[in-house]
C-alpha atoms as one frame of an Amber mdcrd trajectory, in Angstrom:
protein
   0.000   0.000   0.000   2.921   2.355   0.655   4.144   1.891  -2.911   0.679
   2.646  -4.303   0.445   5.784  -2.179   3.972   6.762  -3.226   3.093   6.370
  -6.914   0.075   8.600  -6.390   2.167  11.318  -4.709   4.752  11.193  -7.509
   1.956  11.401 -10.093   0.390  14.396  -8.348   3.682  16.215  -7.929   4.798
  15.706 -11.537   1.359  16.762 -12.770   1.399  20.004 -10.776   4.945  20.877
 -11.813   4.273  20.138 -15.483   0.980  21.993 -15.577   1.870  25.064 -13.584
   5.587  25.680 -13.836   6.611  24.187 -17.174   3.379  25.392 -18.793   3.225
  22.439 -21.205  -0.467  22.112 -20.513  -3.103  24.638 -19.553  -5.008  24.308
 -16.316  -7.837  22.866 -18.391  -5.738  19.695 -18.329  -7.288  19.095 -14.907
 -10.683  19.001 -16.608  -9.582  16.006 -18.665  -8.514  14.200 -15.497 -11.804
  14.946 -13.756 -13.803  13.690 -16.745 -11.736  10.525 -17.006 -12.076   9.888
 -13.297 -15.814   9.464 -13.903 -15.086   6.733 -16.439 -12.296   4.780 -14.751
 -12.893   5.115 -10.983 -13.891   1.379 -10.685 -10.221   0.570 -11.311  -9.544
   1.909  -7.812 -11.877  -0.739  -6.408 -10.064  -3.397  -8.435  -6.701  -2.148
  -7.125  -7.726  -2.357  -3.474  -9.522  -5.674  -4.025  -6.368  -7.281  -5.450
  -4.270  -5.789  -2.648  -6.536  -7.171   0.080  -6.361 -10.614  -1.528  -2.572
 -10.264  -1.500  -2.686  -9.555   2.243  -4.456 -12.875   2.750  -2.441 -15.178
   0.462   0.888 -13.288   0.356   1.499 -13.936  -3.349   3.905 -11.318  -4.665
   2.465 -11.403  -8.171  -0.843 -10.143  -6.719   0.984  -7.242  -5.122   2.626
  -6.255  -8.400  -0.709  -6.720 -10.197  -2.364  -4.208  -7.841   0.453  -1.726
  -8.482   0.099  -2.278 -12.234  -3.665  -1.714 -12.227  -3.245   1.477 -10.206
  -0.514   2.743 -12.536  -2.721   2.013 -15.546  -5.517   3.959 -13.845  -3.295
   7.032 -13.485  -2.125   6.778 -17.098  -5.728   6.593 -18.354  -6.578   9.729
 -16.387  -3.908  11.550 -18.371  -4.270  10.192 -21.889  -7.898   9.145 -22.412
  -9.522  11.709 -24.753 -12.763  13.452 -23.897 -13.128  16.062 -26.649 -16.057
  14.301 -28.307 -19.217  15.244 -26.428 -22.722  13.901 -26.770 -25.216  16.080
 -28.633 -27.665  18.176 -26.590 -31.329  17.244 -26.790 -34.467  19.360 -27.103
 -34.658  22.840 -25.629 -36.575  23.633 -22.434 -37.837  27.198 -21.975 -37.688
  28.917 -18.563 -38.914  32.277 -17.254 -38.264  34.239 -14.072 -34.672  33.041
 -13.712 -32.128  35.245 -11.940 -29.416  32.679 -11.172 -28.132  29.629 -13.057
 -26.336  27.006 -10.933 -24.211  24.220 -12.408 -23.476  21.363 -10.025 -21.721
  17.986  -9.880 -20.072  15.798 -12.467 -18.314  17.245 -15.474 -19.684  18.860
 -18.623 -19.193  21.585 -21.189 -21.431  24.667 -21.080 -21.944  26.827 -24.168
 -23.772  30.150 -23.909 -25.361  31.795 -26.931 -27.447  34.947 -27.300 -31.157
  34.640 -27.997 -34.643  36.006 -27.322 -35.579  33.764 -24.372 -33.920  31.543
 -21.784 -33.680  28.074 -23.280 -31.597  25.130 -22.069 -30.627  21.990 -23.954
 -28.629  19.136 -22.390 -27.212  15.799 -23.383 -28.239  12.661 -21.489 -27.179
  12.332 -17.871 -27.882  15.968 -16.925 -30.953  17.134 -15.032 -32.436  20.645
 -15.185 -34.806  21.937 -12.489 -36.042  25.305 -11.232 -36.337  26.378  -7.595
 -37.782  29.870  -7.331 -35.574  32.130  -9.441 -32.692  29.620  -9.411 -32.199
  27.316 -12.397 -30.224  24.205 -11.391 -28.273  22.189 -13.961 -26.914  19.051
 -12.336 -24.826  16.174 -13.632 -23.322  13.098 -12.026 -19.654  12.130 -11.869
 -20.394   8.489 -11.185 -22.705   7.656 -14.086 -21.178   5.756 -16.939 -21.798
   8.366 -19.575 -19.326  10.048 -21.842 -18.632  13.784 -21.736 -21.746  15.914
 -21.606 -22.856  19.199 -23.145 -25.192  21.933 -21.934 -26.280  24.703 -24.288
 -27.891  27.800 -22.775 -29.574  30.494 -24.856 -29.751  33.789 -22.952 -32.159
  36.703 -23.503 -31.152  40.347 -22.996 -31.267  40.135 -19.203 -28.556  39.887
 -16.550 -27.892  36.709 -14.578 -25.772  35.265 -11.810 -23.798  32.061 -12.428
 -22.423  29.492  -9.994 -20.324  26.352 -10.469 -19.902  23.826  -7.648 -18.311
  20.420  -7.076 -17.475  19.438 -10.623 -15.345  20.037 -13.699 -16.743  22.556
 -16.154 -15.639  23.994 -19.473 -17.592  27.181 -20.204 -17.649  29.185 -23.448
 -19.588  32.151 -24.765 -19.455  35.134 -27.114 -21.618  38.144 -26.285 -22.411
  41.503 -27.771 -22.615  42.792 -24.202 -22.033  41.347 -20.742 -25.002  39.282
 -19.493 -23.596  38.428 -16.042 -23.384  40.430 -12.815 -21.802  37.684 -10.710
 -19.926  34.404 -11.256 -19.100  32.119  -8.328 -17.164  28.865  -8.287 -16.245
  26.636  -5.359 -14.736  23.153  -4.951 -14.466  22.741  -8.709 -12.265  22.749
 -11.786 -13.412  25.559 -14.076 -12.149  26.603 -17.496 -14.115  29.666 -18.605
 -13.713  31.606 -21.853 -15.882  34.645 -22.612 -15.765  37.291 -25.334 -17.513
  40.579 -24.468 -17.835  43.304 -27.093 -19.318  45.614 -24.436 -19.105  45.638
 -20.623 -22.418  47.359 -19.965 -22.611  46.073 -16.360 -19.784  45.274 -13.899
 -18.924  41.618 -13.341 -17.977  40.266  -9.896 -16.069  36.959 -10.063 -15.487
  34.937  -6.870 -13.521  31.669  -6.722 -12.633  29.559  -3.682 -10.994  26.150
  -3.237 -10.743  25.426  -6.940  -8.544  25.165 -10.009  -9.526  28.038 -12.283
  -8.529  29.162 -15.764 -10.086  32.370 -17.078  -9.725  33.814 -20.577 -11.728
  37.001 -21.138 -11.560  39.059 -24.345 -12.776  42.537 -23.483 -13.402  45.972
 -24.984 -10.645  48.557 -24.964 -10.307  50.540 -21.750 -12.030  48.073 -19.428
 -10.808  48.253 -15.823 -10.132  45.239 -13.602  -8.914  44.391 -10.120  -7.809
  41.070  -8.592  -8.024  40.434  -4.841  -6.185  37.179  -4.007  -5.880  35.548
  -0.595  -3.740  32.393  -0.490  -3.210  30.089  -3.426  -1.216  30.502  -6.639
  -2.085  33.171  -9.216  -0.735  33.323 -12.774  -1.866  36.574 -14.420  -1.471
  37.669 -18.048  -2.797  41.015 -19.298  -2.692  42.021 -22.968  -4.002  45.077
 -24.795  -5.543  48.260 -23.437  -6.887  47.180 -20.018  -6.570  49.273 -16.865
  -5.914  47.929 -13.366  -7.970  49.869 -10.820  -9.622  49.110  -7.488 -12.117
  51.980  -7.896 -15.370  50.565  -9.304 -13.695  48.249 -11.828 -15.685  46.682
 -14.653 -14.251  43.301 -13.688 -13.492  42.347 -10.071 -11.904  39.018  -9.070
 -11.931  37.696  -5.516  -9.739  34.586  -5.350  -9.034  32.379  -2.335  -7.328
  29.020  -1.740  -6.674  27.526  -5.142  -4.670  27.580  -8.346  -5.737  30.442
 -10.590  -4.779  31.493 -14.093  -6.307  34.745 -15.300  -5.724  35.904 -18.882
  -7.350  39.165 -19.999  -7.140  40.557 -23.524  -8.314  44.080 -24.367  -9.068
  45.610 -27.716 -12.265  43.938 -28.988
């Protein structure tokens, strides 16, 4: 068991060094691992099952088999592709929504502009409404492939939240549709293009791995408030750093954060 735990620590350390310091992969690489964990987690049960049998019969080949299965599990987390996602189904129309919450599992979210709030999901994702909160929930432990959620937004403003999952989020907007984005206990890769920042955006992240890429209009102001964790920041184009009523405010705590802002749209 000590060897298995040692292999895991080596794997985790090499992964963090490669991802963060050598910059061979983006932080979205963690999203791949989280997705693949949902497919291959039963191999952990197999590993421990073989090891417990080894403890009873003391056959060395069983010990090495458990180490081999665990090593294969770690390799699959890294190399198994997940780019191909299942196609979303029919649209559901919702009214009176102020907040959209994405929870559990791992899926890709694509926002598009429209005339009404409509949501389409692939299989394995449930959508429900509680008051003014729209809840989009997946499951890490179901044996489904990668999932897709498509959200069509009207010309209103919304709050977004992402919790306990791995999410890839994309959207291109004529103007900002969000007043607040929150993420906690998650892996989030979010990419937005805003031609106009008509309303300020407050972005709060805690206990997560976060990668942000925002393409913004010229002259937009931003401010980042970080407490603990690792922050990698890249600013390009005509963007102003200011803590006085910024258009874009980040509050980051306890995590690994990469923030890339590009001005000049």
